[in-house]
Coordinates of C-alpha atoms in Angstrom, one line a residue:
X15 CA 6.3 10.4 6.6
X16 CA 7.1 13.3 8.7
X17 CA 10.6 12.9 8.4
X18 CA 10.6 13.7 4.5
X19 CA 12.1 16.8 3.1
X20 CA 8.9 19.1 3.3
X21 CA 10.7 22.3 1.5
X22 CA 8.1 23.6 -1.1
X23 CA 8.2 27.1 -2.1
X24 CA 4.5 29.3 -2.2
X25 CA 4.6 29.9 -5.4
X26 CA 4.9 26.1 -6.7
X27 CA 1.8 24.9 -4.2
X28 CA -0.5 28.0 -5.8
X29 CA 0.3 26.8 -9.6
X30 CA -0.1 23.2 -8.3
X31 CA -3.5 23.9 -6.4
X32 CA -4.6 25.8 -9.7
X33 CA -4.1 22.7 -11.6
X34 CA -6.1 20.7 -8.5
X35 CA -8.8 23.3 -8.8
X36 CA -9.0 22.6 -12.8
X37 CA -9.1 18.8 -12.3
X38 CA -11.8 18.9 -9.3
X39 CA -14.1 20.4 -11.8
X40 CA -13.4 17.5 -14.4
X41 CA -13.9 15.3 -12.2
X42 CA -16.4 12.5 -12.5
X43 CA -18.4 9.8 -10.0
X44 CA -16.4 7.3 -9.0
X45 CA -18.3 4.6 -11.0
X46 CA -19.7 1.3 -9.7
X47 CA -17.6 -1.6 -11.4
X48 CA -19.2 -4.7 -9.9
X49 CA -16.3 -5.7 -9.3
X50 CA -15.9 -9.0 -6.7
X51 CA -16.4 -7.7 -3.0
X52 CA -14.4 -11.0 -2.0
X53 CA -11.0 -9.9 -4.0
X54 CA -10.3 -6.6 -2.0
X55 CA -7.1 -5.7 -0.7
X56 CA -4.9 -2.5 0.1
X57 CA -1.3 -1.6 0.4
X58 CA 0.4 1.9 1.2
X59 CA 3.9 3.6 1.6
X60 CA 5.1 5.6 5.2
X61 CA 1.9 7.3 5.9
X62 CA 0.1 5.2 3.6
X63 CA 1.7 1.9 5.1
X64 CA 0.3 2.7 8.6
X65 CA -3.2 3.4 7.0
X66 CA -3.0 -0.1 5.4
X67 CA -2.5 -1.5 8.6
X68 CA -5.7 0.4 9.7
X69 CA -7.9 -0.5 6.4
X70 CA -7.1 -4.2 6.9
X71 CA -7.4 -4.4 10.5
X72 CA -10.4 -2.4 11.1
X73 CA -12.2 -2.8 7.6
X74 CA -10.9 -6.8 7.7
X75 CA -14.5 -8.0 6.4
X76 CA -13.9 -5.9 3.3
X77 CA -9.9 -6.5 3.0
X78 CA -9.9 -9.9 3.0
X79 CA -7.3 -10.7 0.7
X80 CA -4.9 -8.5 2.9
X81 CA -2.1 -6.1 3.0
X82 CA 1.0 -5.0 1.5
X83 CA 2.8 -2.9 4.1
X84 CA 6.0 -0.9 3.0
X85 CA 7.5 1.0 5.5
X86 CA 4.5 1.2 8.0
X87 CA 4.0 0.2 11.6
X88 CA 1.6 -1.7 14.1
X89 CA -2.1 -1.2 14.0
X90 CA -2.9 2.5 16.4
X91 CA 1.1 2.4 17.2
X92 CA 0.9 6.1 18.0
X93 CA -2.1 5.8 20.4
X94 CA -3.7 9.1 19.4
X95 CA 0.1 10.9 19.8
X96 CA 1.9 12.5 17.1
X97 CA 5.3 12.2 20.0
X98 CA 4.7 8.2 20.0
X99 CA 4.2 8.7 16.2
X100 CA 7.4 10.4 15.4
X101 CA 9.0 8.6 18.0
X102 CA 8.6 4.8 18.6
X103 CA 6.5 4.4 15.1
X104 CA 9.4 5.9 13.2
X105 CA 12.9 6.6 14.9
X106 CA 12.2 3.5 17.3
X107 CA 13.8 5.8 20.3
X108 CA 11.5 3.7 22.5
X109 CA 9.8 0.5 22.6
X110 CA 6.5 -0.5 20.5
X111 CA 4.0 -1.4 23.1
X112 CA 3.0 -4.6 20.8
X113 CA 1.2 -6.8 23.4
X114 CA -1.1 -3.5 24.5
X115 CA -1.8 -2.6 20.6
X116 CA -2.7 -6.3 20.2
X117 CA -5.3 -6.2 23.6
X118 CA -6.9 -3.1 22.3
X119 CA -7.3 -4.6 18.8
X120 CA -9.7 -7.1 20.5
X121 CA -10.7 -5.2 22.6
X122 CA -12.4 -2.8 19.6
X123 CA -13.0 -5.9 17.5
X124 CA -15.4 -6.6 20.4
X125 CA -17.0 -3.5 20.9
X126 CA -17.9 -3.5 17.4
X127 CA -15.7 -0.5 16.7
X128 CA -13.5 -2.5 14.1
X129 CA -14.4 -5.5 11.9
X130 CA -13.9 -8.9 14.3
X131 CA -10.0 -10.4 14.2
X132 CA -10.9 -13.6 13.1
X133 CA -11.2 -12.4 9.4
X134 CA -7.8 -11.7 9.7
X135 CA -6.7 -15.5 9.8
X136 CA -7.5 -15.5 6.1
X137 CA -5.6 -13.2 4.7
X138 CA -2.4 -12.3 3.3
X139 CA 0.5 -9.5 4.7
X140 CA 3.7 -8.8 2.7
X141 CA 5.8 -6.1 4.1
X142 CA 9.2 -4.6 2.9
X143 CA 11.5 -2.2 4.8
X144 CA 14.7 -0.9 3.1
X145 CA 18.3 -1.4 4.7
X146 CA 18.5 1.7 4.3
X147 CA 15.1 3.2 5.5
X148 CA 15.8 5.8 8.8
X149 CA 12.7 7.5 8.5
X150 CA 10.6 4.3 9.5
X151 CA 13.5 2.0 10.8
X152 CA 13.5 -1.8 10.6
X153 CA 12.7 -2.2 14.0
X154 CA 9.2 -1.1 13.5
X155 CA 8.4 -3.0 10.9
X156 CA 9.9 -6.0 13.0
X157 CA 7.5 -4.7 15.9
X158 CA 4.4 -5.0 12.6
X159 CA 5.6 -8.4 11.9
X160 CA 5.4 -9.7 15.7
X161 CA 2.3 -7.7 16.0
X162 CA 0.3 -9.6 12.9
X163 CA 1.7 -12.9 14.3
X164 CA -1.5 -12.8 17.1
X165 CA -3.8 -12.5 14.2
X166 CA -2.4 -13.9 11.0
X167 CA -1.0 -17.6 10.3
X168 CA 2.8 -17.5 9.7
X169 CA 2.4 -19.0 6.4
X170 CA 0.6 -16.1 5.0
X171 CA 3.2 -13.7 6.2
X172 CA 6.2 -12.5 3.7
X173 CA 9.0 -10.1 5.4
X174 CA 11.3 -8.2 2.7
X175 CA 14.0 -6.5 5.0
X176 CA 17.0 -7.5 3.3
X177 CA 17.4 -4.9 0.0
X178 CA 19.6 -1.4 0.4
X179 CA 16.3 1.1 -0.4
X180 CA 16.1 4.3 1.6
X181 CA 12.6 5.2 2.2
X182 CA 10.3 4.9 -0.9
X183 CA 8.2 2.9 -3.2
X184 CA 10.5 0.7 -4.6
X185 CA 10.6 -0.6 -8.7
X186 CA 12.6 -2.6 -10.7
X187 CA 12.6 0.6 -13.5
X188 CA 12.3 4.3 -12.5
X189 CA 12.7 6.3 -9.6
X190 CA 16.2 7.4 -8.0
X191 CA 18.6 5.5 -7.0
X192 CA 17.9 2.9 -4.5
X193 CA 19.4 4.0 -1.1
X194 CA 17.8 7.6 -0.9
X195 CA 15.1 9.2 0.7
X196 CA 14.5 12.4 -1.9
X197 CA 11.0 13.2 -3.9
X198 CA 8.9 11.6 -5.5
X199 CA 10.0 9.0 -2.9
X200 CA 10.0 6.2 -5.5
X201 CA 13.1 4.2 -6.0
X202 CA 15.4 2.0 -8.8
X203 CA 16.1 -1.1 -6.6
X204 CA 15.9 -3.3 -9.7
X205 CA 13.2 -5.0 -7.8
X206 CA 9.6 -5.3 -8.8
X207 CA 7.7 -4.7 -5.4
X208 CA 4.3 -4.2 -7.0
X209 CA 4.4 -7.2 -8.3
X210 CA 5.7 -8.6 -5.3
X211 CA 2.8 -7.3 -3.1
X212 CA 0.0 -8.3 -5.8
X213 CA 1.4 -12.2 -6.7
X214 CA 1.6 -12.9 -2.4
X215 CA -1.8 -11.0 -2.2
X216 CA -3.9 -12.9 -5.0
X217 CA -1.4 -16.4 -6.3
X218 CA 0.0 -16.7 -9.5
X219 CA -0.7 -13.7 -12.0
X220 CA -0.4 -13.2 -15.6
X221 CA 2.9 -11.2 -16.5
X222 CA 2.5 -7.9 -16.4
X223 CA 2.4 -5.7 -19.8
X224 CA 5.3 -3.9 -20.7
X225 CA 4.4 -2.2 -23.2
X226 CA 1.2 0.4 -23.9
X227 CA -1.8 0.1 -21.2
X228 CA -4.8 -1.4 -22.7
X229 CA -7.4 -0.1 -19.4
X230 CA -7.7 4.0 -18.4
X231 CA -7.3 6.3 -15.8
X232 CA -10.2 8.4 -14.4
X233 CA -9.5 11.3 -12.1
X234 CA -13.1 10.8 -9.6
X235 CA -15.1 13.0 -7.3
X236 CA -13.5 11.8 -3.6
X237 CA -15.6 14.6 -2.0
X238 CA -18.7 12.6 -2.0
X239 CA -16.8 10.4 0.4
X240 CA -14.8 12.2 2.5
X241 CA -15.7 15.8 3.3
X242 CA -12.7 17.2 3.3
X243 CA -11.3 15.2 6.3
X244 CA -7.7 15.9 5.1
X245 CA -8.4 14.2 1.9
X246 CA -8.7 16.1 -2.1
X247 CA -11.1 16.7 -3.9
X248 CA -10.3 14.1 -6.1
X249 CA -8.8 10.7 -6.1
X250 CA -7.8 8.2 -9.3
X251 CA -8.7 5.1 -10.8
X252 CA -7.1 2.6 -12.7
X253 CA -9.5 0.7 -15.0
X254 CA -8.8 -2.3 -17.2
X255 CA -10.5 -2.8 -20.3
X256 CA -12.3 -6.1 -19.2
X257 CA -13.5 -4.0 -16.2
X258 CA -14.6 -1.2 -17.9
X259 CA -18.5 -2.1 -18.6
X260 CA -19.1 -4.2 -15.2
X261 CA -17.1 -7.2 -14.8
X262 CA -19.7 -9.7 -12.9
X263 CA -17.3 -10.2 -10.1
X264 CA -14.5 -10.9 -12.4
X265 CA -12.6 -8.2 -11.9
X266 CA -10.5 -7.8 -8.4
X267 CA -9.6 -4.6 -6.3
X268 CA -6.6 -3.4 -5.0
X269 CA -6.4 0.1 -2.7
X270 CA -2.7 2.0 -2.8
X271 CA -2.0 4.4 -0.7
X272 CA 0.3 6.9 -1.1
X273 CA 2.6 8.5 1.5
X274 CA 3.8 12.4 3.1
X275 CA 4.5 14.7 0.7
X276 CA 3.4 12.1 -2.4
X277 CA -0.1 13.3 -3.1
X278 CA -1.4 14.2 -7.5
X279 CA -0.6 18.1 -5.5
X280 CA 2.8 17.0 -4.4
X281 CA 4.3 14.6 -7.1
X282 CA 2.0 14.6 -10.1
X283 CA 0.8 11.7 -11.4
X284 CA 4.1 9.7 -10.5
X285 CA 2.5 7.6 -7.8
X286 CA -0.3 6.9 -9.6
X287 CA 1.4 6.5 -13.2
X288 CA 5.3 4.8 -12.2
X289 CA 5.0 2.8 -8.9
X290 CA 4.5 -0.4 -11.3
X291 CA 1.1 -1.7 -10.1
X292 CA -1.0 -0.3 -13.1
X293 CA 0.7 -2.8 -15.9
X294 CA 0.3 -6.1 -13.0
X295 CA -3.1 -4.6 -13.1
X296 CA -3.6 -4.8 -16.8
X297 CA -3.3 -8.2 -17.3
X298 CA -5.0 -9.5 -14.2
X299 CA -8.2 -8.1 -14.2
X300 CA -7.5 -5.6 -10.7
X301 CA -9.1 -2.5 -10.6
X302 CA -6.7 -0.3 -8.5
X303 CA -8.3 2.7 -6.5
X304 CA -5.2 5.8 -5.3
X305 CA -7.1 8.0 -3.2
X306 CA -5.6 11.0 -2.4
X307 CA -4.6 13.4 0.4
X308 CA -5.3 17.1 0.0
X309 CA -2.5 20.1 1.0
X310 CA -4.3 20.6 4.1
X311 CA -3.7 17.0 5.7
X312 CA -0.6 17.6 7.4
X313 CA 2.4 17.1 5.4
X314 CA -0.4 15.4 3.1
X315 CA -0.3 12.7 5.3
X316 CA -2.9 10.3 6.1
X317 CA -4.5 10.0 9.5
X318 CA -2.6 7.8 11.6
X319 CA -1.4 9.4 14.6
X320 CA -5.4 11.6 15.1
X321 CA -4.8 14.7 13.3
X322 CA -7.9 15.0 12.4
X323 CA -10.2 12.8 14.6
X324 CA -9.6 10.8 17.4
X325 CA -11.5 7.7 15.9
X326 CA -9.0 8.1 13.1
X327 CA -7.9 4.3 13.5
X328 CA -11.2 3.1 13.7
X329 CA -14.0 2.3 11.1
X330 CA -15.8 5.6 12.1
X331 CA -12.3 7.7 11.6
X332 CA -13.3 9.7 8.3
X333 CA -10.3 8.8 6.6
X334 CA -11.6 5.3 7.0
X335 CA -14.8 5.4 6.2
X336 CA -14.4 7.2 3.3
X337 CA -11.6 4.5 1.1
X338 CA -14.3 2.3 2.5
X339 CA -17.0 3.9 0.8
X340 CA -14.9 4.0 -2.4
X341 CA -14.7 0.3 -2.4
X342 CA -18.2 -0.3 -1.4
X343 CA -19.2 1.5 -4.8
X344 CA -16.4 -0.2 -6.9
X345 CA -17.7 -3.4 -6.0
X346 CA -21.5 -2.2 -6.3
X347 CA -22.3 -2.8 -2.6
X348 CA -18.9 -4.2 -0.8
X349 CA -18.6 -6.9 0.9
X350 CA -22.0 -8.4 -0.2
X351 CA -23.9 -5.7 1.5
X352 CA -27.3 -5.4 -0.2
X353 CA -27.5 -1.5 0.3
X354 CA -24.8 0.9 -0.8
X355 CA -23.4 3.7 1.7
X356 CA -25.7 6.8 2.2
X357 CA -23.9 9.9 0.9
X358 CA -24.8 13.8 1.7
X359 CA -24.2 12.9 5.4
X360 CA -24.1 16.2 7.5
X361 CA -25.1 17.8 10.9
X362 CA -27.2 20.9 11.7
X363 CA -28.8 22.4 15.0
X364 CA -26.3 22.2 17.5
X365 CA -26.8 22.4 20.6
X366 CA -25.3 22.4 24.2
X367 CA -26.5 18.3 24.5
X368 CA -27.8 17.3 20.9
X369 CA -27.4 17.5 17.2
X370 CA -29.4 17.0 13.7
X371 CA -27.6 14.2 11.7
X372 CA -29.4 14.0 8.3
X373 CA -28.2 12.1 4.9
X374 CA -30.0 11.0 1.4
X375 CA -32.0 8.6 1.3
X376 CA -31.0 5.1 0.1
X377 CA -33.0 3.6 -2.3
X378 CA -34.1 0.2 -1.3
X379 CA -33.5 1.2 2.3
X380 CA -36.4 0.5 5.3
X381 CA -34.6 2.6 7.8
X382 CA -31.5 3.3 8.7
X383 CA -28.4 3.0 11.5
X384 CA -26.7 5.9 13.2
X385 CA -23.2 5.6 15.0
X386 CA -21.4 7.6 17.0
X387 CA -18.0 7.4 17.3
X388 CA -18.6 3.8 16.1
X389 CA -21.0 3.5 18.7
X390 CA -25.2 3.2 17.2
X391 CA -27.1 5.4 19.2
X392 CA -30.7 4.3 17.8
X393 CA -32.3 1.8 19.7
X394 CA -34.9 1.3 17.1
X395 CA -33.9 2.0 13.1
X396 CA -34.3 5.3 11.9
X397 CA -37.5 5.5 9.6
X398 CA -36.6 9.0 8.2
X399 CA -33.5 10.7 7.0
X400 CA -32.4 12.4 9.9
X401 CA -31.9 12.0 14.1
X402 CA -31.3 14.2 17.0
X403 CA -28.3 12.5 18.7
X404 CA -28.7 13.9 22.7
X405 CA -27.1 13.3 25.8
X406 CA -24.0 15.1 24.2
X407 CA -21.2 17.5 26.2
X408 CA -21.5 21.4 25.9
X409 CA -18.2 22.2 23.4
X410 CA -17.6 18.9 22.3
X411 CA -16.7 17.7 18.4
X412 CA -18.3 14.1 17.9
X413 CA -18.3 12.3 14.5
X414 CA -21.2 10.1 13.4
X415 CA -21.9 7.7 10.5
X416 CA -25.1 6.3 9.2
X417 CA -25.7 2.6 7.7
X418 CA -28.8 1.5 5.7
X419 CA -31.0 -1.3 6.7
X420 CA -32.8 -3.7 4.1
X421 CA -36.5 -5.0 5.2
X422 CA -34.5 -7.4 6.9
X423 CA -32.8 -5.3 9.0
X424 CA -29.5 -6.2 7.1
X425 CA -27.1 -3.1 7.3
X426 CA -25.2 -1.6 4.0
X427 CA -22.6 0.0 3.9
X428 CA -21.3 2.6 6.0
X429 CA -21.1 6.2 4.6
X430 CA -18.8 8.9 5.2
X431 CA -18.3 10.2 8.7
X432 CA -19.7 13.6 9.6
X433 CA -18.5 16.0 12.4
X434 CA -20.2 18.2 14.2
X435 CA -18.9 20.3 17.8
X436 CA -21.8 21.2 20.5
X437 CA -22.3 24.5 21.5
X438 CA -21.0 25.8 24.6
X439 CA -23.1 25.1 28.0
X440 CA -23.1 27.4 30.9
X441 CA -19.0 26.9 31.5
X442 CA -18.0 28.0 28.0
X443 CA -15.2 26.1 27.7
X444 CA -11.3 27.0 29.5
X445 CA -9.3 29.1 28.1
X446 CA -5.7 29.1 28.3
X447 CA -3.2 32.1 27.0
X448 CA 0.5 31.3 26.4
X449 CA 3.0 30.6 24.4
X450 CA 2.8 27.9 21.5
X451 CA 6.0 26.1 23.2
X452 CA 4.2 26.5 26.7
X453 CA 0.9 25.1 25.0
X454 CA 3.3 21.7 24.1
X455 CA 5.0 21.4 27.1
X456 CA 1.5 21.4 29.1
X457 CA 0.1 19.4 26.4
X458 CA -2.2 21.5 24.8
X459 CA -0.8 21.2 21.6
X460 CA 2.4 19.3 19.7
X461 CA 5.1 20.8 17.4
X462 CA 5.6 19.0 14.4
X463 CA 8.8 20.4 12.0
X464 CA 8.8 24.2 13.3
X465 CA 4.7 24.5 13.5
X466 CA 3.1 24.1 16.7
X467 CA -1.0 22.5 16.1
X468 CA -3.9 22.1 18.4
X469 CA -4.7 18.8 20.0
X470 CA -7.8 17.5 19.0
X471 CA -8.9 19.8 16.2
X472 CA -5.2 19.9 14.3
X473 CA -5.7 23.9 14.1
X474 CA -2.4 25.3 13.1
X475 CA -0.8 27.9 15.5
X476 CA 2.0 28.8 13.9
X477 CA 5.7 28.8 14.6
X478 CA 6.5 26.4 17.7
X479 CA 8.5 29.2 19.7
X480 CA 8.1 31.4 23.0
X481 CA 7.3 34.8 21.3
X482 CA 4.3 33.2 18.9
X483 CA 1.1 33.5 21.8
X484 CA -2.0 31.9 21.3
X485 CA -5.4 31.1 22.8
X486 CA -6.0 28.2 23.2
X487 CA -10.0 26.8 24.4
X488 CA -10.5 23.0 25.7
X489 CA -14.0 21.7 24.5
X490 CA -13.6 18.4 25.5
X491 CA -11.7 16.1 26.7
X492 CA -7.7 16.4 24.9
X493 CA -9.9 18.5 22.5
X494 CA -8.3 22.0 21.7
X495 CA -9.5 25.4 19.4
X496 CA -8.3 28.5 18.5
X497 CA -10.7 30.5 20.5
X498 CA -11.7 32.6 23.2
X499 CA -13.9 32.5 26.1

């Protein structure tokens, strides 16, 4: 979360990208498990927590076993604002508009935007949130609670608010001690949350090993997935042994998510390696996928406030689509789709109104569906591996994401999102010269710990003060580059 101690010298973050480097290069395909599509669940810390909510909400037809939430918040609590984020979805200053979230959750569910709510009714939430916690106070996690009562029965709902832990990861056997907030953000509580989360996700488990792991790790390629997007290079796996050769849907899936300042760059391998779920794992047949943020996401957060897109909450955000994507090839399809997500999604000849979005092709596939900010724009499939989007604004950044279709017009899996900005039209684009605090007071752009960034893109501008001037050019609509006129 924002509110974490983000003091890192230069010198430690170059050794620890030079070690990120070495790994990318090592790194190998994510493989395809075939492990059971109908056993798929997530949970996430702070950042992570928030894009757990989004995962299960929006992807609900692929998480259907549920959530494990710890210190998180409602479903799009910030509403595309880092000041509601840092505010309301952490500090509680102000009140959670739960009621609107919930309308707009159906409303999307509607539109096709996010999976529809009824899945929800089926699965399973368990959410923690320390005594101690004031970086994502209990309130918020109260306002999560009363939020998932509109979409999931009572009876599938466990609350944990009642242990001293500041804000962390908590375990029953390593971390520091339970009522601080300090790196690696993993607590001693003396409580096994782990395997709290996994037994209220999937029933009764085996006991967890103790003792040496019998399954491996596998550092994988994440930038088939993502694109950047705020995310690394790479991202880990957890693999029991019975899962190793293909499983024939024996084997479950879990998702964890890490939180701020917690990414293999940040912390090591402590996440991945200490937060308990590995050994529950182990013994029960669940593949666990830890996808990982990159240094450039800020304060290695994940997207849940629109740093980097404004669909960020959505199943089009790229954030989103890409975890999905993971799971979709752990599972050899996800969610029973017959056609696995097209990769090597991009966009080319820009124009003032239109742009080239082109892929690889699918084999198996007929044609294929194109969507734009979750929205298909094809009103007939696509027969090759490319399509000119048009009607677009001059200066405007869109996102777009492509689905396969079988013969029987049965869509796959949806790939990766792809962004692309428009060239500039006979306006150009407005221009405004000031101050970085003068760009956040007129809403240009928001401070966040002493560093003033763009809305929209998330461009950095440097310190958040009156002497740091920058130029600031509006290409759409709350949409802000570095740039000139």
């Amino acid at each position: 979360m924002p509110a974490m101690n983000w003091n890192w010298k230069r010198s430690v973050m170059a050794a620890a990208m030079a070690v990120a480097a070495q790994g990318a290069a090592a790194a190998v395909p994510l493989p395809a498990l075939g492990a059971n599509p109908a056993e798929v669940s997530v949970s996430g810390l702070s950042a992570g927590g928030f894009m757990a909510v989004q995962l299960h909400v929006a992807y609900s037809a692929t998480f259907k076993r549920g959530a494990g939430v710890v210190a998180g918040g409602p479903y799009y609590c910030a509403e595309g604002s880092v000041l509601n984020a840092t505010g309301r979805c952490m500090t509680h200053a102000s009140s959670i508009p739960v009621s609107t979230l919930v309308s707009t959750t159906n409303s999307w569910a509607a539109s096709g935007a996010i999976d529809p709510v009824s899945n929800l009714s089926g699965s399973k939430v368990y959410l923690f949130s320390g005594t101690s916690d004031n970086t994502v106070k209990q309130p918020v996690m109260d306002d999560l609670k009363t939020y998932y009562q509109s979409f999931v029965p009572a009876a599938n709902t466990v609350y944990k608010n009642n242990l001293g832990a500041g804000h962390a990861m908590v375990t029953d056997d390593f971390g520091g001690a339970c009522a601080t907030t300090a790196s690696p953000y993993i607590n001693n509580c003396g409580f096994d949350l782990a395997g709290e989360i996994l037994q209220h996700l999937y029933g009764p488990l085996n006991a967890r090993n103790n003792g040496t792991l019998g399954g491996s790790f596998t550092e994988f390629n994440q930038g088939e997935f993502s694109g950047g997007s705020g995310m690394a290079a790479t991202g880990w796996l957890y693999t029991p042994a019975a899962c190793a050769a293909g499983s024939g849907n024996s084997c479950r899936v879990h998702v964890v998510l890490h939180g701020c300042k917690q990414n293999y760059t940040d912390v090591g391998d402590q996440y991945v390696k200490k937060t308990g779920y590995n050994r529950w794992a182990d013994t029960n047949n669940i593949v666990l996928v830890y996808p990982q943020t990159s240094t450039a996401a800020t304060n290695s957060c994940w997207d849940w406030w629109g740093y980097g897109s404004v669909n960020y909450a959505k199943k089009s955000g790229p954030q989103m689509a890409a975890v999905k994507a993971m799971v979709d090839r752990v599972t050899g399809g996800g969610g029973g789709s017959a056609l696995p997500a097209p990769t090597g999604v991009g966009t080319s000849g820009a124009t003032s109104s239109s742009m080239v979005i082109g892929w690889t092709a699918v084999a198996g596939a007929s044609g294929y569906n194109v969507y734009r900010g979750g929205s298909k724009v094809n009103a007939s499939p696509v027969a090759g591996t490319s399509y000119t989007d048009t009607g677009l604004a001059p200066s405007t950044s869109y996102s777009w994401t492509v689905t396969g279709l079988t013969a029987a017009n049965a869509e796959g899996a949806m790939s990766a999102a792809a962004t692309g900005t428009t060239t500039g039209g006979s306006g150009g684009g407005t221009c405004f010269t000031a101050s970085n605090y003068a760009h956040t007071v007129a809403g240009r752009a928001y401070a966040l710990w002493g560093l003033t960034y763009a809305y929209g893109s998330g461009q950095s501008m440097g310190l958040w003060n009156i002497y740091v001037t920058t130029t600031l050019k509006q290409t759409g609509p709350n949409y802000y580059v570095i740039g000139s006129c």
